[in-house]
Tab-separated table of C-alpha atoms in Angstrom:
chain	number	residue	atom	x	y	z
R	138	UNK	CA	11.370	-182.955	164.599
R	139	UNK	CA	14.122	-181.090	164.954
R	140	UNK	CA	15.151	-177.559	163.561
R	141	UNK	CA	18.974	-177.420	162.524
R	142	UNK	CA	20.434	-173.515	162.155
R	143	UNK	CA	22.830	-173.436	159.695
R	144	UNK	CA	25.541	-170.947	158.126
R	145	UNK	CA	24.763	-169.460	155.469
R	146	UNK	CA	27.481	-166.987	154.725
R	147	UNK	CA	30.457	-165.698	157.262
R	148	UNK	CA	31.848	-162.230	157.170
R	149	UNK	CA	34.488	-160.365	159.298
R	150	UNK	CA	34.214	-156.688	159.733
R	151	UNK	CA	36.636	-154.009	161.503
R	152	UNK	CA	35.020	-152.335	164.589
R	153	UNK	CA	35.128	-149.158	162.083
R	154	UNK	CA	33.268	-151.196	159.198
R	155	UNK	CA	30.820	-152.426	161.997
R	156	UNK	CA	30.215	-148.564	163.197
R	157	UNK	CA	29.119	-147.336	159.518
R	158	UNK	CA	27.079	-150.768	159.145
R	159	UNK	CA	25.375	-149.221	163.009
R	160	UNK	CA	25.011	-145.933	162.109
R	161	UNK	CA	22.900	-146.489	159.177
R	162	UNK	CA	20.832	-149.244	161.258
R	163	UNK	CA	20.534	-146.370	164.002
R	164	UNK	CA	19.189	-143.413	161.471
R	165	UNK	CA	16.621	-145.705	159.558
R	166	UNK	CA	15.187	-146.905	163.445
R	167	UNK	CA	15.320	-142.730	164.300
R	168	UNK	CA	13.185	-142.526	160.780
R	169	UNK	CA	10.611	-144.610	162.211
R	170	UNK	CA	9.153	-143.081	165.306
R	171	UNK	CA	7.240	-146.654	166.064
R	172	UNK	CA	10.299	-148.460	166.467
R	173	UNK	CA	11.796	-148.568	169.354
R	174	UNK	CA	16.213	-149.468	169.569
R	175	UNK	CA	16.912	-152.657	171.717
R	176	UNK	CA	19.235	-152.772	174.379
R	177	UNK	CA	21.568	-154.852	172.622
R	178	UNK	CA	21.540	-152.861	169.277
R	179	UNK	CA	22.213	-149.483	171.756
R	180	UNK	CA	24.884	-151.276	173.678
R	181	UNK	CA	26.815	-152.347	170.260
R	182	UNK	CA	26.410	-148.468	168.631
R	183	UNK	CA	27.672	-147.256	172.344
R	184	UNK	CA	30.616	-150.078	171.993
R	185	UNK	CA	31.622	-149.206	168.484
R	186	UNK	CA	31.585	-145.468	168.727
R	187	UNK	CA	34.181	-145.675	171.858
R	188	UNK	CA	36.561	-148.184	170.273
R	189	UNK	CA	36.672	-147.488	166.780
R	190	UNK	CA	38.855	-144.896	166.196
R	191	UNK	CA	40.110	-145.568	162.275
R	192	UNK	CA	37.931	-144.891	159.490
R	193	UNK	CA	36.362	-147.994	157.311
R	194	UNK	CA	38.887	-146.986	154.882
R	195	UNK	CA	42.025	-147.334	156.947
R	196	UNK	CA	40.367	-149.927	158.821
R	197	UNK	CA	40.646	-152.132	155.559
R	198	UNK	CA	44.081	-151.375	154.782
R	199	UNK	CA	45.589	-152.213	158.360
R	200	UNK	CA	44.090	-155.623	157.948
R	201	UNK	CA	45.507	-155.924	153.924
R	202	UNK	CA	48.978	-154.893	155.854
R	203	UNK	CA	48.415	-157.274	158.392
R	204	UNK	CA	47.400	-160.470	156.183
R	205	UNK	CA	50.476	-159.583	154.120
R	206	UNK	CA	52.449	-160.878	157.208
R	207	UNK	CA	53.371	-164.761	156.917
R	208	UNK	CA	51.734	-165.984	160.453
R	209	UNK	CA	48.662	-163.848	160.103
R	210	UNK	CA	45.520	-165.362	158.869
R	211	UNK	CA	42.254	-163.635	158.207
R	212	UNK	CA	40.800	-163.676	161.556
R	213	UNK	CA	44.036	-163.054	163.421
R	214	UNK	CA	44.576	-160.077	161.263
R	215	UNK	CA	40.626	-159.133	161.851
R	216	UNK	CA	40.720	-159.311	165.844
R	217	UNK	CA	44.387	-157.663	165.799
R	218	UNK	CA	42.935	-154.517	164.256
R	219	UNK	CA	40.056	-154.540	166.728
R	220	UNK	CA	42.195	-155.125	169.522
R	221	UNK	CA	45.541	-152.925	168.290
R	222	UNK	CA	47.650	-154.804	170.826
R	223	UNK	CA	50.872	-152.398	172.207
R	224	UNK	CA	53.076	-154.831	173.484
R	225	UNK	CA	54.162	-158.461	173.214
R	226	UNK	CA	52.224	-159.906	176.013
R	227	UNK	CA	48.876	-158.386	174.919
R	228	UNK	CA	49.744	-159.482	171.033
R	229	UNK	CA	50.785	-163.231	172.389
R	230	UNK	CA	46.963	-163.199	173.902
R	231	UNK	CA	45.851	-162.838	170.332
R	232	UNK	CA	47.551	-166.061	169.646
R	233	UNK	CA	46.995	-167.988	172.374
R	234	UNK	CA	44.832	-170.713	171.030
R	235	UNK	CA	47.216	-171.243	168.232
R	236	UNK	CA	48.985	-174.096	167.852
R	237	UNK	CA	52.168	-172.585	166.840
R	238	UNK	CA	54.188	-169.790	168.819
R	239	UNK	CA	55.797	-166.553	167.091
R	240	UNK	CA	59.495	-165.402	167.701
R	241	UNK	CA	60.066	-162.318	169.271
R	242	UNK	CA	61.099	-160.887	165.804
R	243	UNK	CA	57.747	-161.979	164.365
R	244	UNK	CA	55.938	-159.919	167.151
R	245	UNK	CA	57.882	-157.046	166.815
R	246	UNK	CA	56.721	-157.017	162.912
R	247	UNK	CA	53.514	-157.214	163.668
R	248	UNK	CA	53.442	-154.697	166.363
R	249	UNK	CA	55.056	-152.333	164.022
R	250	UNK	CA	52.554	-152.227	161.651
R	251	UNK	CA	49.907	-151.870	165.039
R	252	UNK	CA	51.833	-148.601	165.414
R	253	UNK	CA	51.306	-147.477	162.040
R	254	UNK	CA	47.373	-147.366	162.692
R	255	UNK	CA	47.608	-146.877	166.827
C-alpha cells in the first residue's frame, strides 16, 4: 500500500501577508495556555517580523507592479518582493534558473520599481 500526498491548492504570499497570517496563529496559541508554540512556528514569526518591512497592503501592490513587467511571472514577482534585490547581480540570482537572460535595461526596470518599495 502506498500513501500518495497530493496538492491540493497552491498559494504565494508576501513575507508581510505571511506576518499577519503569523500573528493571528501566534495570539489564538497565547489564548490557549495548554498549547505550547513549536520551534518552527517561533522561528518563522521571529523570521517574518525581521524581514518584512511593507505592510500586506503595499506588499500586494509591489507584486501587481511587478507582474505588470513583461519577464516577470507570478513567482518571480513573489520572491522579488521578499528578497527586494538592490543591484543587478543580486536581481540576476533571482533568475538564475531561468531559461532566458534579461538585458541590462530590463533589470534596471525592475530594480526601479524595487526602489519604489525599498
Amino acid at each position: 500500500m502506498t500513501i500518495f500526498k497530493a496538492k491540493v491548492d497552491e498559494e504565494y504570499l508576501t513575507l508581510a501577508e505571511t506576518k499577519a497570517v503569523l500573528e493571528d496563529l501566534e495570539v489564538e496559541r497565547a489564548a490557549d495556555e495548554d498549547r505550547e508554540m513549536r520551534y518552527e512556528l517561533k522561528r518563522a514569526i521571529e523570521h517574518v517580523n525581521r524581514f518584512a518591512l511593507l505592510d500586506p497592503e503595499e506588499s500586494r501592490e509591489f507584486v501587481s507592479q511587478l507582474r505588470e513587467l513583461e519577464k516577470v511571472d507570478e513567482p518571480t514577482a513573489y520572491k522579488i518582493a521578499n528578497l527586494r534585490p538592490l543591484d543587478r547581480d543580486e536581481l540576476r540570482a533571482v533568475f538564475a534558473q531561468e531559461r532566458y537572460t534579461l538585458s541590462g535595461d530590463e533589470l534596471d526596470e525592475i530594480l526601479d520599481v524595487v526602489r519604489q518599495y525599498a
